[in-house]
mmCIF file of C-alpha atoms in Angstrom:
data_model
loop_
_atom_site.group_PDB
_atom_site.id
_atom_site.type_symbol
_atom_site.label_atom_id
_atom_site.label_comp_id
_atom_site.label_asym_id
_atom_site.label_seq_id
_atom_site.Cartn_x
_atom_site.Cartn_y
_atom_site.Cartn_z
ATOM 1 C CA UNK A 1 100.014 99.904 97.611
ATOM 2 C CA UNK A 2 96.947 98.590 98.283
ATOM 3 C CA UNK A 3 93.590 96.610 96.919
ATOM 4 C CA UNK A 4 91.569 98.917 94.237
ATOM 5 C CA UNK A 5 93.777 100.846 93.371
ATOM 6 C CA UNK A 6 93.135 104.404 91.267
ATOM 7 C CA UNK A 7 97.217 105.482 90.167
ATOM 8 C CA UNK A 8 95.965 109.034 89.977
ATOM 9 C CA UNK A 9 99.422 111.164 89.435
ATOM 10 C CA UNK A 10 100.776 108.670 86.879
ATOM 11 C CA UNK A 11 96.764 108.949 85.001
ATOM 12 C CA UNK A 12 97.728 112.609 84.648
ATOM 13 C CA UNK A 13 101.141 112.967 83.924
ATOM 14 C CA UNK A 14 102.794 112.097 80.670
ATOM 15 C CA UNK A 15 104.097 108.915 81.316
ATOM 16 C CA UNK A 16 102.930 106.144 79.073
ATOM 17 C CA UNK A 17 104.345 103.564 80.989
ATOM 18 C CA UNK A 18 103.174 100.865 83.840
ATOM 19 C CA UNK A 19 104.743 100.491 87.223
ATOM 20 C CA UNK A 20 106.078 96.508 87.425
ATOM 21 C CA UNK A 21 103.114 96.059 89.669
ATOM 22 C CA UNK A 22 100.804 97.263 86.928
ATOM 23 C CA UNK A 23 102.591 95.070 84.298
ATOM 24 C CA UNK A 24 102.424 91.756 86.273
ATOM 25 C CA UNK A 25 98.345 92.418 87.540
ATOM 26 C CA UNK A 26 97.846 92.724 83.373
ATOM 27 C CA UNK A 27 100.328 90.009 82.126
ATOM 28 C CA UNK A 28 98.140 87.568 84.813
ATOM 29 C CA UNK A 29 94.599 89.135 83.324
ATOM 30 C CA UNK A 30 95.406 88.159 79.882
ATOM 31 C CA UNK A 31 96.280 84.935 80.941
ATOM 32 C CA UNK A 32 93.810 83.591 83.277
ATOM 33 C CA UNK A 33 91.572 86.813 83.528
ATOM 34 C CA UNK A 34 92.660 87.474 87.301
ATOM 35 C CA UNK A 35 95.068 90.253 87.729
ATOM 36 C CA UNK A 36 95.274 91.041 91.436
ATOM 37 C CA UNK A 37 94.611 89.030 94.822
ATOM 38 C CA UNK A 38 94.513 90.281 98.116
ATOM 39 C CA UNK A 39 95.214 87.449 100.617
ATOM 40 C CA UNK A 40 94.046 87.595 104.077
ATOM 41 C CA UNK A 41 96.156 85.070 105.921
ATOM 42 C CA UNK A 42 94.983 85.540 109.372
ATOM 43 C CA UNK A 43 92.984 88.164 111.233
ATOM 44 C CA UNK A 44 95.045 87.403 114.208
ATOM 45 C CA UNK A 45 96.670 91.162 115.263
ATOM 46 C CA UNK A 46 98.356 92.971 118.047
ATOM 47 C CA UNK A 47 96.798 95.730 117.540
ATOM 48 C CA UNK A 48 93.257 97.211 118.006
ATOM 49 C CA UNK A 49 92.683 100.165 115.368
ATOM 50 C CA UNK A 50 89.271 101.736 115.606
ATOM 51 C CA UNK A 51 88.547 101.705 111.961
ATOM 52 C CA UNK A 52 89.460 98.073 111.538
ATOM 53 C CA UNK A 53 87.045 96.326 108.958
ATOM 54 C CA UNK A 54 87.672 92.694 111.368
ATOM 55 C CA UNK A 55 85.884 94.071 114.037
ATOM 56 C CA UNK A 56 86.106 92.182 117.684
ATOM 57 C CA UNK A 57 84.820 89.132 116.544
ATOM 58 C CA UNK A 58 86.955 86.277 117.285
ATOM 59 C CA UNK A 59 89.843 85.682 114.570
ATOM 60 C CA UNK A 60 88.471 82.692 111.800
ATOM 61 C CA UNK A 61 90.117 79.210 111.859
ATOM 62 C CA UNK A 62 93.339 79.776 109.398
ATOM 63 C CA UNK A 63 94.561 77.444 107.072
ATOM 64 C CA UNK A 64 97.150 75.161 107.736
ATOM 65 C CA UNK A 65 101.233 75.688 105.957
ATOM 66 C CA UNK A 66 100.678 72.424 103.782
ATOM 67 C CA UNK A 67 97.009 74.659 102.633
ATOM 68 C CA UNK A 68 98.226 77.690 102.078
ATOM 69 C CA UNK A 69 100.855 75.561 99.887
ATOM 70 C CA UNK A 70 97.787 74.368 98.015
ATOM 71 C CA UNK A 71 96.382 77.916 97.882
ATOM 72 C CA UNK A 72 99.782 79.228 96.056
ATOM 73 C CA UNK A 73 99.594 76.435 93.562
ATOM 74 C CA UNK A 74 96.328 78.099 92.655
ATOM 75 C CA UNK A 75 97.488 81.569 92.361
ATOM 76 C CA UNK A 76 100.406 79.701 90.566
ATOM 77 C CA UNK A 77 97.727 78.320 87.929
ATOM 78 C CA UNK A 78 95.583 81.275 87.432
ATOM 79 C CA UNK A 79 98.420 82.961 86.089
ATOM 80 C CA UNK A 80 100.929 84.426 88.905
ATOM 81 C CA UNK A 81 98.734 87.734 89.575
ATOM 82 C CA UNK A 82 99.363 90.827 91.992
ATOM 83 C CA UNK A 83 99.787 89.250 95.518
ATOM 84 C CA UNK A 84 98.758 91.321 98.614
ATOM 85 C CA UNK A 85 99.968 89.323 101.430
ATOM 86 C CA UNK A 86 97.651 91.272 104.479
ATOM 87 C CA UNK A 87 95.810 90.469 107.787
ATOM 88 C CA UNK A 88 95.111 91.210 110.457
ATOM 89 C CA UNK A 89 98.852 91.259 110.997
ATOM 90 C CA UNK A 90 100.658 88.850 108.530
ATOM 91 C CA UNK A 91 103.377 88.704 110.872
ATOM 92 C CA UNK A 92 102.175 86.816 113.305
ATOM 93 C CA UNK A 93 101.833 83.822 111.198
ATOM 94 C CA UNK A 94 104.045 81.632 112.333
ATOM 95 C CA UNK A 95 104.787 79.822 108.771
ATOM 96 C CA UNK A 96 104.736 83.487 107.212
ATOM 97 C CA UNK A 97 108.089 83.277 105.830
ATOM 98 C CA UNK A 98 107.805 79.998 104.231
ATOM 99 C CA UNK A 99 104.357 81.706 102.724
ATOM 100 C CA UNK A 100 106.388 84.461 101.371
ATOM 101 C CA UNK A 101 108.776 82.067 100.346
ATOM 102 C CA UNK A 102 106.685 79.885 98.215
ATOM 103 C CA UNK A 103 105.393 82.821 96.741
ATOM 104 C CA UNK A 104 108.712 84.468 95.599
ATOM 105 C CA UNK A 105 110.192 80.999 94.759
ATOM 106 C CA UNK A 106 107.695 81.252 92.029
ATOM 107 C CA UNK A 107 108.226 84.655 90.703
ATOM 108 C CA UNK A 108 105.011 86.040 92.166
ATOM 109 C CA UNK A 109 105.689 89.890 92.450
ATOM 110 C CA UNK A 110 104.880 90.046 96.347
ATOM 111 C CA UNK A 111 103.173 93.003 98.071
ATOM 112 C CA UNK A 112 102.994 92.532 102.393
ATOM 113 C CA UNK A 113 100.603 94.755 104.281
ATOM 114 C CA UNK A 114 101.906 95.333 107.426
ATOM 115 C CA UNK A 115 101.164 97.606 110.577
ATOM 116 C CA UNK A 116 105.004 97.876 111.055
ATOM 117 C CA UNK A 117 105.032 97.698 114.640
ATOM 118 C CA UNK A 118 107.062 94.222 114.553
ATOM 119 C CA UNK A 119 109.097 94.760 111.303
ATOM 120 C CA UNK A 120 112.191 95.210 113.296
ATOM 121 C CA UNK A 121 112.734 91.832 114.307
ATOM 122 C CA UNK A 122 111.706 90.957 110.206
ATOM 123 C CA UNK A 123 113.357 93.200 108.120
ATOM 124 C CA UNK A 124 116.332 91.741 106.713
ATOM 125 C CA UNK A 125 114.080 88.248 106.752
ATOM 126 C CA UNK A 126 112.127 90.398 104.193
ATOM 127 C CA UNK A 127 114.690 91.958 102.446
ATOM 128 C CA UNK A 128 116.363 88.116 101.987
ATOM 129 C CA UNK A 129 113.473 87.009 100.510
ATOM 130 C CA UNK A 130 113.235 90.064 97.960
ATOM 131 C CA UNK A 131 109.516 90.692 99.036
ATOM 132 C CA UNK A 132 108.418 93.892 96.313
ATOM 133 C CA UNK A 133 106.756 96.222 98.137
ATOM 134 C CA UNK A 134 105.718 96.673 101.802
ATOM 135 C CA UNK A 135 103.013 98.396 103.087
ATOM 136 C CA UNK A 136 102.698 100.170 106.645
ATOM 137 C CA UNK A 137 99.921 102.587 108.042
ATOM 138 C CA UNK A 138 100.768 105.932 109.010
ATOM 139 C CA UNK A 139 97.529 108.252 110.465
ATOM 140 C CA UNK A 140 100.383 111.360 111.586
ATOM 141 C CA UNK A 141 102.170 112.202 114.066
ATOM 142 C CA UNK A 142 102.813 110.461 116.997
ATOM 143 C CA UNK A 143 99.417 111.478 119.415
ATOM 144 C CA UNK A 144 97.199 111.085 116.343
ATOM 145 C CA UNK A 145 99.135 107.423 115.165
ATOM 146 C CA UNK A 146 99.035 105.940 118.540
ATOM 147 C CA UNK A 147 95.155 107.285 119.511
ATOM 148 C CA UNK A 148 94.277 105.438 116.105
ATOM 149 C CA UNK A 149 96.194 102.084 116.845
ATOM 150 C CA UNK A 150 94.980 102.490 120.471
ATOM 151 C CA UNK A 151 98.713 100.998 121.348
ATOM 152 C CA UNK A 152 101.227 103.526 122.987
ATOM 153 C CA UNK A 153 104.423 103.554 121.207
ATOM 154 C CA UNK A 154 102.984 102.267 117.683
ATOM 155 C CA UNK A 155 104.214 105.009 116.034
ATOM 156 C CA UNK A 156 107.667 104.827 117.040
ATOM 157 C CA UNK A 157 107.581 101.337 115.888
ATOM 158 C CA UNK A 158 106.597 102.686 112.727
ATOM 159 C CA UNK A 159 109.179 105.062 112.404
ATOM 160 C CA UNK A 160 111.967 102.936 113.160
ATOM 161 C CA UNK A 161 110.574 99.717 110.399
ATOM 162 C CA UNK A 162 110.362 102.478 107.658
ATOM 163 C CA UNK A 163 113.925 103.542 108.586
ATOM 164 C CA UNK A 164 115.080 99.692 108.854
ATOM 165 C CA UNK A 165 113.593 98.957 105.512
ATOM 166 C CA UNK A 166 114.681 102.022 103.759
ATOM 167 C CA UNK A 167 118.271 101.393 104.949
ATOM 168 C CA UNK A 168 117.392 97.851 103.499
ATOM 169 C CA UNK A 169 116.755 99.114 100.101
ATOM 170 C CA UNK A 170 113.458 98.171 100.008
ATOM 171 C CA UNK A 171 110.422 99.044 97.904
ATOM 172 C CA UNK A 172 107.948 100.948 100.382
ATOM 173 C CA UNK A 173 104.790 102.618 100.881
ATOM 174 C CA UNK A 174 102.749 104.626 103.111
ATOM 175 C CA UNK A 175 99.279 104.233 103.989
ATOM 176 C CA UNK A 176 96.505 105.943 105.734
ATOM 177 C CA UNK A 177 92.833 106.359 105.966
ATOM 178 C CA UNK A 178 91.399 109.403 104.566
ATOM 179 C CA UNK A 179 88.882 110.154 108.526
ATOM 180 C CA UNK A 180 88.420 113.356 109.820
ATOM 181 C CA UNK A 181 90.703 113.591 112.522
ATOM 182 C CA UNK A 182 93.895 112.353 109.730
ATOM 183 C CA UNK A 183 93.198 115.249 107.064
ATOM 184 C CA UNK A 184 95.013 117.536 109.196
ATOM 185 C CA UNK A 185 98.158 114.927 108.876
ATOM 186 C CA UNK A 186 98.171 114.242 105.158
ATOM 187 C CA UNK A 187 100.756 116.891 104.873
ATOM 188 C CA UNK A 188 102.963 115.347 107.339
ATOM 189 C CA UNK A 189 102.425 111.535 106.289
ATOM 190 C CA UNK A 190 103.480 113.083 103.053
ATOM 191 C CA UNK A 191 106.214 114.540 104.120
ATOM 192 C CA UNK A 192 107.179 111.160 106.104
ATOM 193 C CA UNK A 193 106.795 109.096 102.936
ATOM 194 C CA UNK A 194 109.076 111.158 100.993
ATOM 195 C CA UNK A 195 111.576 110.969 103.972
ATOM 196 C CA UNK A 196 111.335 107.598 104.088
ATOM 197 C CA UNK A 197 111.780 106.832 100.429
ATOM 198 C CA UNK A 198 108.671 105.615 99.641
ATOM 199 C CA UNK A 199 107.161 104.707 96.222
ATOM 200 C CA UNK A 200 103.430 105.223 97.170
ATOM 201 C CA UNK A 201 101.193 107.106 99.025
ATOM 202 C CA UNK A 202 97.780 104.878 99.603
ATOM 203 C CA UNK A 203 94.781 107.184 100.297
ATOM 204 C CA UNK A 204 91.817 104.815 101.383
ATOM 205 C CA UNK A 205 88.621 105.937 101.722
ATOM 206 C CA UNK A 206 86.734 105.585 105.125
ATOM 207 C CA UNK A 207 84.837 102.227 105.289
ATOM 208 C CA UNK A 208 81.909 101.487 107.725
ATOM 209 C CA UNK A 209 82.365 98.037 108.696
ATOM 210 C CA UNK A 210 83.732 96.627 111.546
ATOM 211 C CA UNK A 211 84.884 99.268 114.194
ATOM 212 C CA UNK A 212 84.446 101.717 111.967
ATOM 213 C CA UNK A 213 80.872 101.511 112.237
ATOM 214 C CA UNK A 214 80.979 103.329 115.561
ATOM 215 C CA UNK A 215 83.284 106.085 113.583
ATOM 216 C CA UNK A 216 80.678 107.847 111.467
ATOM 217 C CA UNK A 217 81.654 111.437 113.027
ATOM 218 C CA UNK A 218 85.145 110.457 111.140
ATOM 219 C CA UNK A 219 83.708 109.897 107.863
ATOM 220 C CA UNK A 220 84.644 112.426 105.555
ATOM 221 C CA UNK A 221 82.197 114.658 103.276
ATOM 222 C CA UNK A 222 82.863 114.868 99.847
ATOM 223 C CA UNK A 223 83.575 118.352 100.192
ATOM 224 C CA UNK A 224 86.822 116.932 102.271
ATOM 225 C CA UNK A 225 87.698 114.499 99.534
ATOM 226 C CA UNK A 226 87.251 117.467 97.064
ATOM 227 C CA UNK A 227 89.785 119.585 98.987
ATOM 228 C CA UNK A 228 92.266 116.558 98.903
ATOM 229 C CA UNK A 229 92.105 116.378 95.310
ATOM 230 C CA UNK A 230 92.696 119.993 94.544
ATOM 231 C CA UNK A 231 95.794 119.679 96.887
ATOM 232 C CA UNK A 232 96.727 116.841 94.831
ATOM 233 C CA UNK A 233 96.319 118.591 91.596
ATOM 234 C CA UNK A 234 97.939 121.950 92.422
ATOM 235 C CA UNK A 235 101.153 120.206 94.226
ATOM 236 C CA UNK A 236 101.680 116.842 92.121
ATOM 237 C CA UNK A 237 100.225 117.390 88.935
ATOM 238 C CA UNK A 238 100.546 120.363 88.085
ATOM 239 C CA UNK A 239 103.345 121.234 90.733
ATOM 240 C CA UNK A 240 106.303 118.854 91.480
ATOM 241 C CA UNK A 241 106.012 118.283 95.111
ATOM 242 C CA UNK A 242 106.931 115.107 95.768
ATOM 243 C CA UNK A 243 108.134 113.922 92.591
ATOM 244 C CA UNK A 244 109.296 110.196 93.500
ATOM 245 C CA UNK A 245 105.676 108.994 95.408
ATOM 246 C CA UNK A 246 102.491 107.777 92.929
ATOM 247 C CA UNK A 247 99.546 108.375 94.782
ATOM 248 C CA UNK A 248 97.146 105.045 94.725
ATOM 249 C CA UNK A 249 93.357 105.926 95.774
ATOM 250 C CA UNK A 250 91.164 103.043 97.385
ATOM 251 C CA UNK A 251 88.068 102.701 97.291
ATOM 252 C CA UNK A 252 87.212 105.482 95.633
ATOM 253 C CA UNK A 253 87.280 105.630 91.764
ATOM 254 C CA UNK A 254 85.145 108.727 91.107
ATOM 255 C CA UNK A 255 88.075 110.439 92.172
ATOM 256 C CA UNK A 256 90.048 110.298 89.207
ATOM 257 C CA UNK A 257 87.024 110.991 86.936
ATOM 258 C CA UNK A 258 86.901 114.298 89.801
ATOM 259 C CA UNK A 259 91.093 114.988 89.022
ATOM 260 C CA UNK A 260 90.171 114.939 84.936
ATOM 261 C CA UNK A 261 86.887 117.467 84.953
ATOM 262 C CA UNK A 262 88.842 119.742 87.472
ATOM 263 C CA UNK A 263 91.838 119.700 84.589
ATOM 264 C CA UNK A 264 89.422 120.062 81.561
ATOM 265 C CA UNK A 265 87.937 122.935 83.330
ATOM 266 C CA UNK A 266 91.346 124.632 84.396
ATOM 267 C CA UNK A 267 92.203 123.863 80.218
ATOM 268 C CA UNK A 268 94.287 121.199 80.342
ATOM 269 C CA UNK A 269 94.076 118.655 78.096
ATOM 270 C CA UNK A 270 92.825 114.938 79.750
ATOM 271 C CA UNK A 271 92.796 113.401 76.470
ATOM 272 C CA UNK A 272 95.175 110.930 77.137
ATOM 273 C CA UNK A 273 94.204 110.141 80.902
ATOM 274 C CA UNK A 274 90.542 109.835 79.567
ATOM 275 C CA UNK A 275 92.426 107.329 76.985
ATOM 276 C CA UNK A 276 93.576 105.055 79.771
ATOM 277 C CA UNK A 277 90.788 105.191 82.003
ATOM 278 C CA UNK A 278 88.734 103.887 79.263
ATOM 279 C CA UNK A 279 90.927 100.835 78.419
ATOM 280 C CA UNK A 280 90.021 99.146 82.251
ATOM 281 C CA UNK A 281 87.100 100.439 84.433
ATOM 282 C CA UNK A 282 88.652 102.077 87.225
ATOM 283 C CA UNK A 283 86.107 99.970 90.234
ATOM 284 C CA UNK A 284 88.217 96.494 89.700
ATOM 285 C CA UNK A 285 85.452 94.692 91.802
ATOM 286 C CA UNK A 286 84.436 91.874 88.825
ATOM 287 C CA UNK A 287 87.396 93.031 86.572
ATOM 288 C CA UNK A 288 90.024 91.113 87.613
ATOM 289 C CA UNK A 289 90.977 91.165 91.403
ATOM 290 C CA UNK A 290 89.219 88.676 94.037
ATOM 291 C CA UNK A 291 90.383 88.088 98.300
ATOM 292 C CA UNK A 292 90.827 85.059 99.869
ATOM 293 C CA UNK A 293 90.452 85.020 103.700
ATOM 294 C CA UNK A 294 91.843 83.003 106.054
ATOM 295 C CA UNK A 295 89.813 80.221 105.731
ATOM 296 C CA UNK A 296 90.590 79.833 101.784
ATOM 297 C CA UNK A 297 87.138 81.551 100.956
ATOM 298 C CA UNK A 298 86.885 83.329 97.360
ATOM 299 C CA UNK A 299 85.214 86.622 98.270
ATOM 300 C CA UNK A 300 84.356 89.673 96.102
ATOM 301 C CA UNK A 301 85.882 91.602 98.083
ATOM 302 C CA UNK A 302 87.405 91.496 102.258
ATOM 303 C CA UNK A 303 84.538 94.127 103.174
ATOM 304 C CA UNK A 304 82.147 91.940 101.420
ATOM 305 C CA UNK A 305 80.894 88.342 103.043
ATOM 306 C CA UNK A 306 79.952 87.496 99.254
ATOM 307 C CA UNK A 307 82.067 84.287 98.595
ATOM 308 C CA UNK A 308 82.090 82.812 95.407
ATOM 309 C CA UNK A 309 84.124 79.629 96.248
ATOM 310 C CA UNK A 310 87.129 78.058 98.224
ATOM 311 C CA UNK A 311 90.694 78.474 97.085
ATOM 312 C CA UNK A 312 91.314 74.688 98.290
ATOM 313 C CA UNK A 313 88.995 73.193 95.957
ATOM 314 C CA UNK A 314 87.724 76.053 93.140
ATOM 315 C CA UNK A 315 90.197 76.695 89.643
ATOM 316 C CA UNK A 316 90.528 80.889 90.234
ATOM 317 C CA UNK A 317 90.025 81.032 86.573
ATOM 318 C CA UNK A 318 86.493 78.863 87.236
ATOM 319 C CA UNK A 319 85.626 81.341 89.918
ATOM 320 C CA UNK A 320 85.109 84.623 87.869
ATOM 321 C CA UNK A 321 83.219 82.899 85.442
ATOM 322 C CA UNK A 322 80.683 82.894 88.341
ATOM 323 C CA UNK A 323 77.570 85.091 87.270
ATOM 324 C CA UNK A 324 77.649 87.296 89.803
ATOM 325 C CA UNK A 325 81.079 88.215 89.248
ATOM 326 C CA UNK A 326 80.148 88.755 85.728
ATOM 327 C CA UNK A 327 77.704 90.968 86.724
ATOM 328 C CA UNK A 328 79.919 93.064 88.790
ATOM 329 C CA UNK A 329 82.155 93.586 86.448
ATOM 330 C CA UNK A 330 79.360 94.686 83.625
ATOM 331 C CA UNK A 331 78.766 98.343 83.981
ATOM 332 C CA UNK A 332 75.584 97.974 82.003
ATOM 333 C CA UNK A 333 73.955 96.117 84.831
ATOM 334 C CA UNK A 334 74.555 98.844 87.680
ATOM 335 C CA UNK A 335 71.585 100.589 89.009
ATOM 336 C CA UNK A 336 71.129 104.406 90.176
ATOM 337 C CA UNK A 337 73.238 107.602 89.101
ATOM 338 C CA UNK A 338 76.147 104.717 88.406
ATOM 339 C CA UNK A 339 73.767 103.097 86.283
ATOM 340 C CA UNK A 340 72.699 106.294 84.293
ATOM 341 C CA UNK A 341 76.592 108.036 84.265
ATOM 342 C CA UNK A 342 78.248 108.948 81.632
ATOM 343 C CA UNK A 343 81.330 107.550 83.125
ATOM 344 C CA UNK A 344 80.094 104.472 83.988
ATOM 345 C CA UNK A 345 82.395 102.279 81.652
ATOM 346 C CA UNK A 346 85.305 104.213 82.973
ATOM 347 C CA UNK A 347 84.295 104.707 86.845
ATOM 348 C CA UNK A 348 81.944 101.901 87.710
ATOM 349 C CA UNK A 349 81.672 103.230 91.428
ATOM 350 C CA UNK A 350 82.456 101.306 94.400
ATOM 351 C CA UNK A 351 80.589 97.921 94.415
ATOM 352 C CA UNK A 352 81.908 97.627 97.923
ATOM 353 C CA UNK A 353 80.171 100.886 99.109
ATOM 354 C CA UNK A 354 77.327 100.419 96.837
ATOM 355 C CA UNK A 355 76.896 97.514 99.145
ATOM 356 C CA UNK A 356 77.732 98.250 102.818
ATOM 357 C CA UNK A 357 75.570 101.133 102.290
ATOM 358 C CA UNK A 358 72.525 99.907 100.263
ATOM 359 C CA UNK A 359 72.781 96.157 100.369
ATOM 360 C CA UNK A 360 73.349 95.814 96.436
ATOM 361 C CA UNK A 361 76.585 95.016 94.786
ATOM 362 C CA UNK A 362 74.870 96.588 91.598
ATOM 363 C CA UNK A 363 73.872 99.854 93.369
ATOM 364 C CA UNK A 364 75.002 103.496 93.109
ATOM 365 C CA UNK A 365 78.048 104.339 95.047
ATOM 366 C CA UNK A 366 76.605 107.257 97.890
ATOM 367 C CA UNK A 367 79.869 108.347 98.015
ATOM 368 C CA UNK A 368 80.423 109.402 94.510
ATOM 369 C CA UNK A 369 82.125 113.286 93.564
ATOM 370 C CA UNK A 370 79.793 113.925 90.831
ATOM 371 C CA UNK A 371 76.709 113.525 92.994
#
């Protein structure tokens, strides 16, 4: 599970109902108007992935245990939302399990982003503190894993935390990065998942910043996203391969508006999925969800430097009252095809590509499946 997050088999099935994640991002909307934070609590990592958004630059000063107490006691105010624990590699922190602690103390509903590769020594720490969900990368097989992590032996590591946890009983799921040279290996991080016992699938889309900038000859075309999709549709939709695993798109909303015209055109009525897309705009980016980095910085996003305060000192709940937020999150502002869509309310497009790519939060999203 992962930061903007499109549900798309659950949109399309008939199933009514929200995931506990779902249900605890929405109880914490209604109450303070932020549903979901992804918290960067160090950049520190021991690996050295060539699509990582940090980049080489030197890891920022990290707060301090008795801040990141302070920093809980804001999440704790603003209403107990979503809580992506992620890095760099959380792990490292040395006052990580007293972080995770805190937060499940509470009764925040805990998700930790992990690259898996030191899980073994943490597992039943984890599974003793009742963490919800955790999160490890999987790019395929064992060539392709350890080429993208540039660290011999990563995937290995990987194999043997997602047994550990599994054993452990606990909530997983796998994700990867939808590049080039991993299309060939959705089939087999699929087939992993399911062997595994995870929950979720995470399909994120390509995103040039950081390292990844050198990657453009890994970006996919839309053409490959398109061919994703359809595989999606014919074996999880409509099929029932791999009944147990959602699949969670980031990054990418017009992907779900892609699923529904693909199923209106086969003849399939999208009547209720159209229902629920239009009841929360499927870009979350001013809707709800907000990162805090290391540092306690309020950002729009962790691909965006946009801050909009400090978690030490700024009320959450203050924060997206900030107009630019506002605007964000108000489809009628955006500019271009996204501007002009008939599925703006529903979509909204990435503001984070609309962004990296154009330099405006309020732009069209290049990478859109309708264009």
């Amino acid at each position: 599970m992962g930061e903007f997050m499109t549900h798309l088999k659950s949109l399309f099935k008939e199933d009514d109902s929200l995931s506990a994640a779902e249900r605890v991002a929405m109880g914490s909307l209604s109450i303070s108007g932020v549903s979901s934070v992804i918290w960067v609590v160090t950049e520190k990592c021991n690996l050295r992935c060539i699509h990582c958004y940090e980049g080489n630059r030197e890891p920022q000063r990290e707060l301090s245990t008795e801040e990141a107490m302070r920093v809980i006691d804001r999440l704790y105010d603003a209403g107990k939302p979503l809580t992506f624990i992620s890095g760099g590699e959380p792990l490292l922190r040395k006052d990580i399990y007293s972080i995770l602690g805190r937060l499940k103390e509470l009764g925040f509903r805990v998700i930790l982003s992990t690259n898996g590769t030191l899980v073994d020594k943490a597992a039943e720490r984890l599974a003793s503190l009742e963490i919800d969900n955790i999160a490890i990368p999987l790019y395929g097989p064992q060539e392709s894993h350890d080429s993208f992590t540039r660290m011999r032996g990563s995937h290995e590591r990987v194999m043997r935390a997602l047994g550990l946890l599994r054993d452990l009983g606990m909530g997983l799921t796998v994700k990867t990065v939808v590049a080039r040279s991993v299309i060939p290996n959705l089939e087999y991080i699929f087939q992993m998942a399911q062997e595994f016992g995870a929950r979720t699938i995470y399909l994120c889309d390509l995103i040039m910043v950081g390292r990844a900038t050198l990657l453009t000859q890994e970006l996919p075309s839309k053409d490959d996203w398109r061919r994703i999709l359809d595989w999606i549709i014919e074996q999880m939709i409509l099929g029932n391969e791999y009944p147990e695993i959602e699949v969670d798109i980031g990054l990418h909303p017009s992907t779900a508006i892609y699923v529904m015209e693909s199923l209106r055109k086969k003849g399939y009525d999208v009547s209720e999925a159209e229902a629920k897309m239009r009841k929360r705009r499927l870009s979350v980016e001013g809707r709800g969800y907000l990162s805090i980095s290391p540092t306690g910085d309020i950002l729009i996003s962790n691909y965006t430097p946009i801050k909009l305060g400090n978690a030490l000192n700024d009320d959450l709940r203050e924060v997206i009252r900030h107009p630019l937020y506002r605007a964000v999150g108000n489809s009628s502002k955006l500019r271009g095809w996204c501007g002009s869509c008939e599925y703006r309310d529903m979509c909204g497009g990435s503001r984070v590509k609309a962004y990296i790519y154009s330099g405006e939060l309020l732009g069209e999203d290049p990478t859109c499946l309708l264009h």
